């Protein structure tokens, strides 16, 4: 038992670090991207089809690559950014890169789901596009934004386990190193349980947070 | 105040062009409540949305207070929009903001300072009688209250014009009346000009000074409320008015069911006050049978009404009775 704890426990903060940093960057980059997609689309607040098509294309390309493939593909970039190809910090790069287009597309959907009448009312009051984005779109879609972030984090927890395949650190890494390679099933189970618990906590917190902020 | 000339709005897709507004011209005076009625798809919303350029006109000119709205650059357009309030059928309040924050929004975007915003919002809350709902969210108040918040929000910046797109269509009669009273008092208090799309006969009668009837992107008739309802110039207006909901005159009589002649008499202010029926019954040899009727008091104090009656008697007597009525300025229609 002590052995399990001593192996699994240190992996948890590693996973949290990978997931935390990559989701944070993904939100910071993905939110403006989602807004640009939303704003530049046909009939958008500042329609610009060239911008939309380019961005839309990028998002589609990145989203169509399976994570495992993307991870291998961006290895040179990873080495360039963090100096190493594997390890916890190195894993953050592919995780972030896969999360950005995902979250941008989800945010775009969240914004498009807003009642058009509300945006129209804001336009009629003489708001410029930036003000509408800041004070209306963001605020009105806050519950959906929280749900999207929750879903992204959960996806990233799953993908952070795949990073273990290339020695990425975290719970997935020990599951593979001990459970798979050395056939220590107890470690595998423990890592699984830790992942499940993590996902449940994130889901619970996310759902409740979304519910609390939603005044509709 | 508002001058619209030869306005055209076309919607294009890859294959065809839809002319939603087809060469429309009209003028609205300051302080006037101008109604727009017409069938669904006639272009009413599109027309109103062109006025603040939520919809870009294809051609034609729109002049508001001497300023040509078409020529405004982006920045001036935003400023112009701030002097044109707008309210909607679905209220379109910000759901994640309190009543207070909703009303404060238009003031924040013009850069008013916090204290001034607070005073103005309080004033508006008082005007729409919702002081106690200040911290409620839209989901916590009724439809009528939502529309009052929307009015407060639209009027917070003291616009010169209010555009109303079926603002009472989603409300029950009691709330409708309350909203109409609020709109009437905003005309008086803030010297507003209102352009008002409605499907409801009672709404048009109670608040509008003049009405434009739209069909297929054109205005087919513009006149005072009294004239539109009493003596519409076109057949299409007439049939449209009859098709409107909320019409009290919904009882339809089939002349075949009566042995006498069925007449529909229309009154206006001058005739409604005279004892015309009394005279008719006294002087005519026919028997008079009252079938239905109503009298509406219009906004300017005028009245307009109608009576459906059955006249039974010899053809000569009926002829004489109709003559007598016509001489009294009653509009007589034989059904
Ligand atoms: N954005 C748009 N793109 C294409 N066609 C449009 C657009 N907006 C309106 N139309 C078309 O223009 C015509 C007029 O529409 P509009 O909404 O102005 O009618 P309306 O008189 O307000 O009808 P209702 O009483 O149902 O609200 C309709 O045929 C409609 O389909
Ligand atoms: Mg409409």
Coordinates of C-alpha atoms in Angstrom, one line a residue, chain A:
Chain A
X1 CA 0.0 0.0 0.0
X2 CA 2.7 2.4 1.0
X3 CA 4.5 1.5 -2.3
X4 CA 1.4 2.4 -4.3
X5 CA 1.0 5.7 -2.6
X6 CA 4.6 6.6 -2.9
X7 CA 4.4 6.0 -6.7
X8 CA 0.9 7.3 -7.5
X9 CA 0.8 10.3 -5.2
X10 CA 3.7 12.3 -6.8
X11 CA 2.1 11.6 -10.2
X12 CA -1.0 13.6 -9.3
X13 CA 0.5 17.0 -9.0
X14 CA 2.4 16.3 -12.3
X15 CA -0.9 15.6 -14.0
X16 CA -2.5 18.7 -12.4
X17 CA 0.4 20.8 -13.6
X18 CA 0.2 19.6 -17.2
X19 CA -3.5 19.9 -17.3
X20 CA -3.7 23.1 -15.4
X21 CA -1.0 25.0 -17.5
X22 CA -2.3 23.7 -20.8
X23 CA -5.9 24.5 -20.1
X24 CA -5.0 28.0 -18.8
X25 CA -3.0 28.8 -22.0
X26 CA -5.8 27.2 -24.1
X27 CA -8.4 29.5 -22.5
X28 CA -6.2 32.6 -22.8
X29 CA -5.5 31.9 -26.5
X30 CA -8.7 30.1 -27.4
X31 CA -11.1 32.8 -26.1
X32 CA -9.9 35.5 -28.4
X33 CA -9.7 33.0 -31.3
X34 CA -13.3 31.9 -30.5
X35 CA -14.3 35.6 -30.5
X36 CA -12.6 36.2 -33.8
X37 CA -14.3 33.2 -35.4
X38 CA -17.7 34.4 -34.0
X39 CA -17.1 38.0 -35.1
X40 CA -15.7 37.4 -38.5
X41 CA -18.2 34.7 -39.7
X42 CA -20.8 35.5 -42.3
X43 CA -23.3 37.9 -40.8
X44 CA -21.0 38.3 -37.8
X45 CA -20.5 41.6 -35.9
X46 CA -17.5 42.5 -38.1
X47 CA -17.8 40.1 -41.0
X48 CA -14.4 39.2 -42.5
X49 CA -14.6 36.0 -44.5
X50 CA -10.9 35.9 -45.3
X51 CA -10.0 35.9 -41.6
X52 CA -12.8 33.4 -40.9
X53 CA -11.8 31.0 -43.6
X54 CA -8.1 30.9 -42.6
X55 CA -8.9 30.4 -38.9
X56 CA -11.6 28.0 -39.6
X57 CA -9.3 25.9 -41.8
X58 CA -6.6 25.8 -39.1
X59 CA -9.0 24.7 -36.5
X60 CA -10.4 22.0 -38.7
X61 CA -6.9 20.7 -39.6
X62 CA -5.8 20.5 -36.0
X63 CA -9.0 19.0 -34.8
X64 CA -8.9 16.2 -37.4
X65 CA -5.6 14.9 -36.2
X66 CA -5.8 12.3 -33.4
X67 CA -4.0 13.4 -30.3
X68 CA -1.4 10.7 -30.4
X69 CA -0.4 11.7 -33.9
X70 CA -0.4 15.4 -33.1
X71 CA 1.8 14.7 -30.1
X72 CA 4.5 13.0 -32.3
X73 CA 4.1 15.7 -35.0
X74 CA 4.8 18.6 -32.7
X75 CA 7.9 17.0 -31.0
X76 CA 10.4 19.2 -32.8
X77 CA 8.4 22.2 -31.7
X78 CA 8.3 20.9 -28.2
X79 CA 12.1 20.5 -28.1
X80 CA 12.4 24.0 -29.5
X81 CA 10.2 25.6 -26.8
X82 CA 11.1 23.7 -23.7
X83 CA 14.4 22.2 -24.7
X84 CA 13.3 18.6 -24.2
X85 CA 11.0 16.3 -26.0
X86 CA 9.7 14.3 -23.1
X87 CA 8.8 14.9 -19.5
X88 CA 6.0 16.9 -17.7
X89 CA 6.9 20.3 -19.0
X90 CA 7.4 19.0 -22.5
X91 CA 3.9 17.4 -22.4
X92 CA 2.3 20.7 -21.9
X93 CA 3.1 21.8 -25.5
X94 CA 1.1 19.1 -27.4
X95 CA -1.6 19.3 -24.8
X96 CA -2.0 23.0 -25.3
X97 CA -1.8 22.8 -29.0
X98 CA -4.6 20.2 -29.2
X99 CA -6.7 22.1 -26.7
X100 CA -6.6 25.6 -28.4
X101 CA -8.5 24.8 -31.6
X102 CA -10.9 22.6 -29.6
X103 CA -11.8 25.3 -27.1
X104 CA -11.9 28.0 -29.8
X105 CA -14.5 26.0 -31.7
X106 CA -16.5 25.3 -28.6
X107 CA -16.4 29.0 -27.6
X108 CA -17.6 30.0 -31.1
X109 CA -20.5 27.6 -30.6
X110 CA -21.3 29.0 -27.2
X111 CA -21.4 32.6 -28.6
X112 CA -23.5 31.5 -31.6
X113 CA -25.9 29.9 -29.2
X114 CA -26.7 33.3 -27.7
X115 CA -30.1 34.8 -28.4
X116 CA -29.6 36.9 -31.5
X117 CA -32.1 39.4 -30.2
X118 CA -29.9 40.3 -27.3
X119 CA -27.0 41.1 -29.6
X120 CA -29.4 43.1 -31.7
X121 CA -30.5 45.1 -28.7
X122 CA -26.9 45.9 -27.9
X123 CA -26.2 47.0 -31.5
X124 CA -29.3 49.1 -31.5
X125 CA -28.1 50.9 -28.4
X126 CA -25.0 52.0 -30.3
X127 CA -22.4 49.6 -28.9
X128 CA -19.3 49.0 -30.9
X129 CA -18.1 45.4 -31.6
X130 CA -15.5 45.3 -28.8
X131 CA -18.0 46.5 -26.2
X132 CA -20.5 43.9 -27.3
X133 CA -17.9 41.2 -27.0
X134 CA -16.7 42.3 -23.6
X135 CA -19.9 43.4 -21.9
X136 CA -22.6 41.3 -23.6
X137 CA -21.2 38.2 -25.3
X138 CA -18.8 37.2 -22.6
X139 CA -21.2 38.0 -19.8
X140 CA -24.2 36.3 -21.4
X141 CA -22.3 33.2 -22.3
X142 CA -20.4 32.8 -19.0
X143 CA -22.3 29.6 -17.9
X144 CA -21.5 28.0 -21.3
X145 CA -17.9 29.2 -21.2
X146 CA -17.5 27.5 -17.8
X147 CA -19.0 24.3 -19.2
X148 CA -16.6 24.4 -22.2
X149 CA -13.6 24.9 -19.9
X150 CA -14.8 22.0 -17.8
X151 CA -15.1 19.8 -20.8
X152 CA -11.6 20.9 -22.1
X153 CA -10.0 20.1 -18.7
X154 CA -11.6 16.7 -18.7
X155 CA -10.4 16.0 -22.3
X156 CA -6.9 17.1 -21.2
X157 CA -6.9 14.8 -18.3
X158 CA -7.5 11.9 -20.7
X159 CA -5.0 13.2 -23.2
X160 CA -2.4 13.8 -20.5
X161 CA -2.5 10.0 -19.8
X162 CA -1.7 9.4 -23.5
X163 CA 1.4 11.6 -23.1
X164 CA 2.6 8.8 -20.8
X165 CA 3.3 6.8 -23.9
X166 CA 6.3 9.0 -24.6
X167 CA 7.3 9.3 -21.0
X168 CA 5.3 12.5 -20.4
X169 CA 4.9 12.2 -16.7
X170 CA 1.8 12.1 -14.6
X171 CA -0.7 9.4 -13.9
X172 CA -0.8 8.1 -17.4
X173 CA 3.0 7.7 -17.3
X174 CA 3.1 5.6 -14.2
X175 CA 0.1 3.5 -15.5
X176 CA 2.2 2.6 -18.5
X177 CA 5.6 2.3 -16.8
X178 CA 4.5 0.2 -13.9
X179 CA 1.2 -1.2 -14.9
X180 CA 1.9 -2.1 -18.5
X181 CA 5.6 -2.5 -18.7
X182 CA 6.2 -4.2 -15.3
X183 CA 2.8 -5.8 -15.0
X184 CA 2.1 -4.2 -11.6
X185 CA -1.6 -4.2 -11.9
X186 CA -2.2 -2.5 -8.5
X187 CA -0.4 0.6 -9.7
X188 CA -2.5 0.6 -12.9
X189 CA -5.7 0.4 -10.9
X190 CA -4.6 3.0 -8.5
X191 CA -3.7 5.4 -11.4
X192 CA -7.1 4.7 -13.0
X193 CA -8.9 5.4 -9.8
X194 CA -7.0 8.7 -9.4
X195 CA -7.9 9.7 -12.9
X196 CA -11.5 8.9 -12.4
X197 CA -11.7 10.8 -9.2
X198 CA -10.0 13.8 -10.8
X199 CA -12.4 13.8 -13.7
X200 CA -15.4 13.5 -11.3
X201 CA -14.2 16.4 -9.2
X202 CA -13.6 18.6 -12.2
X203 CA -17.1 17.8 -13.6
X204 CA -18.8 18.4 -10.3
X205 CA -17.1 21.7 -9.7
X206 CA -17.6 22.8 -13.3
X207 CA -21.3 21.9 -13.3
X208 CA -22.0 23.6 -10.0
X209 CA -20.0 26.7 -11.0
X210 CA -21.9 27.0 -14.2
X211 CA -25.2 26.6 -12.4
X212 CA -24.3 29.2 -9.8
X213 CA -23.3 31.9 -12.3
X214 CA -26.3 31.2 -14.6
X215 CA -29.1 33.7 -13.8
X216 CA -31.3 32.7 -16.7

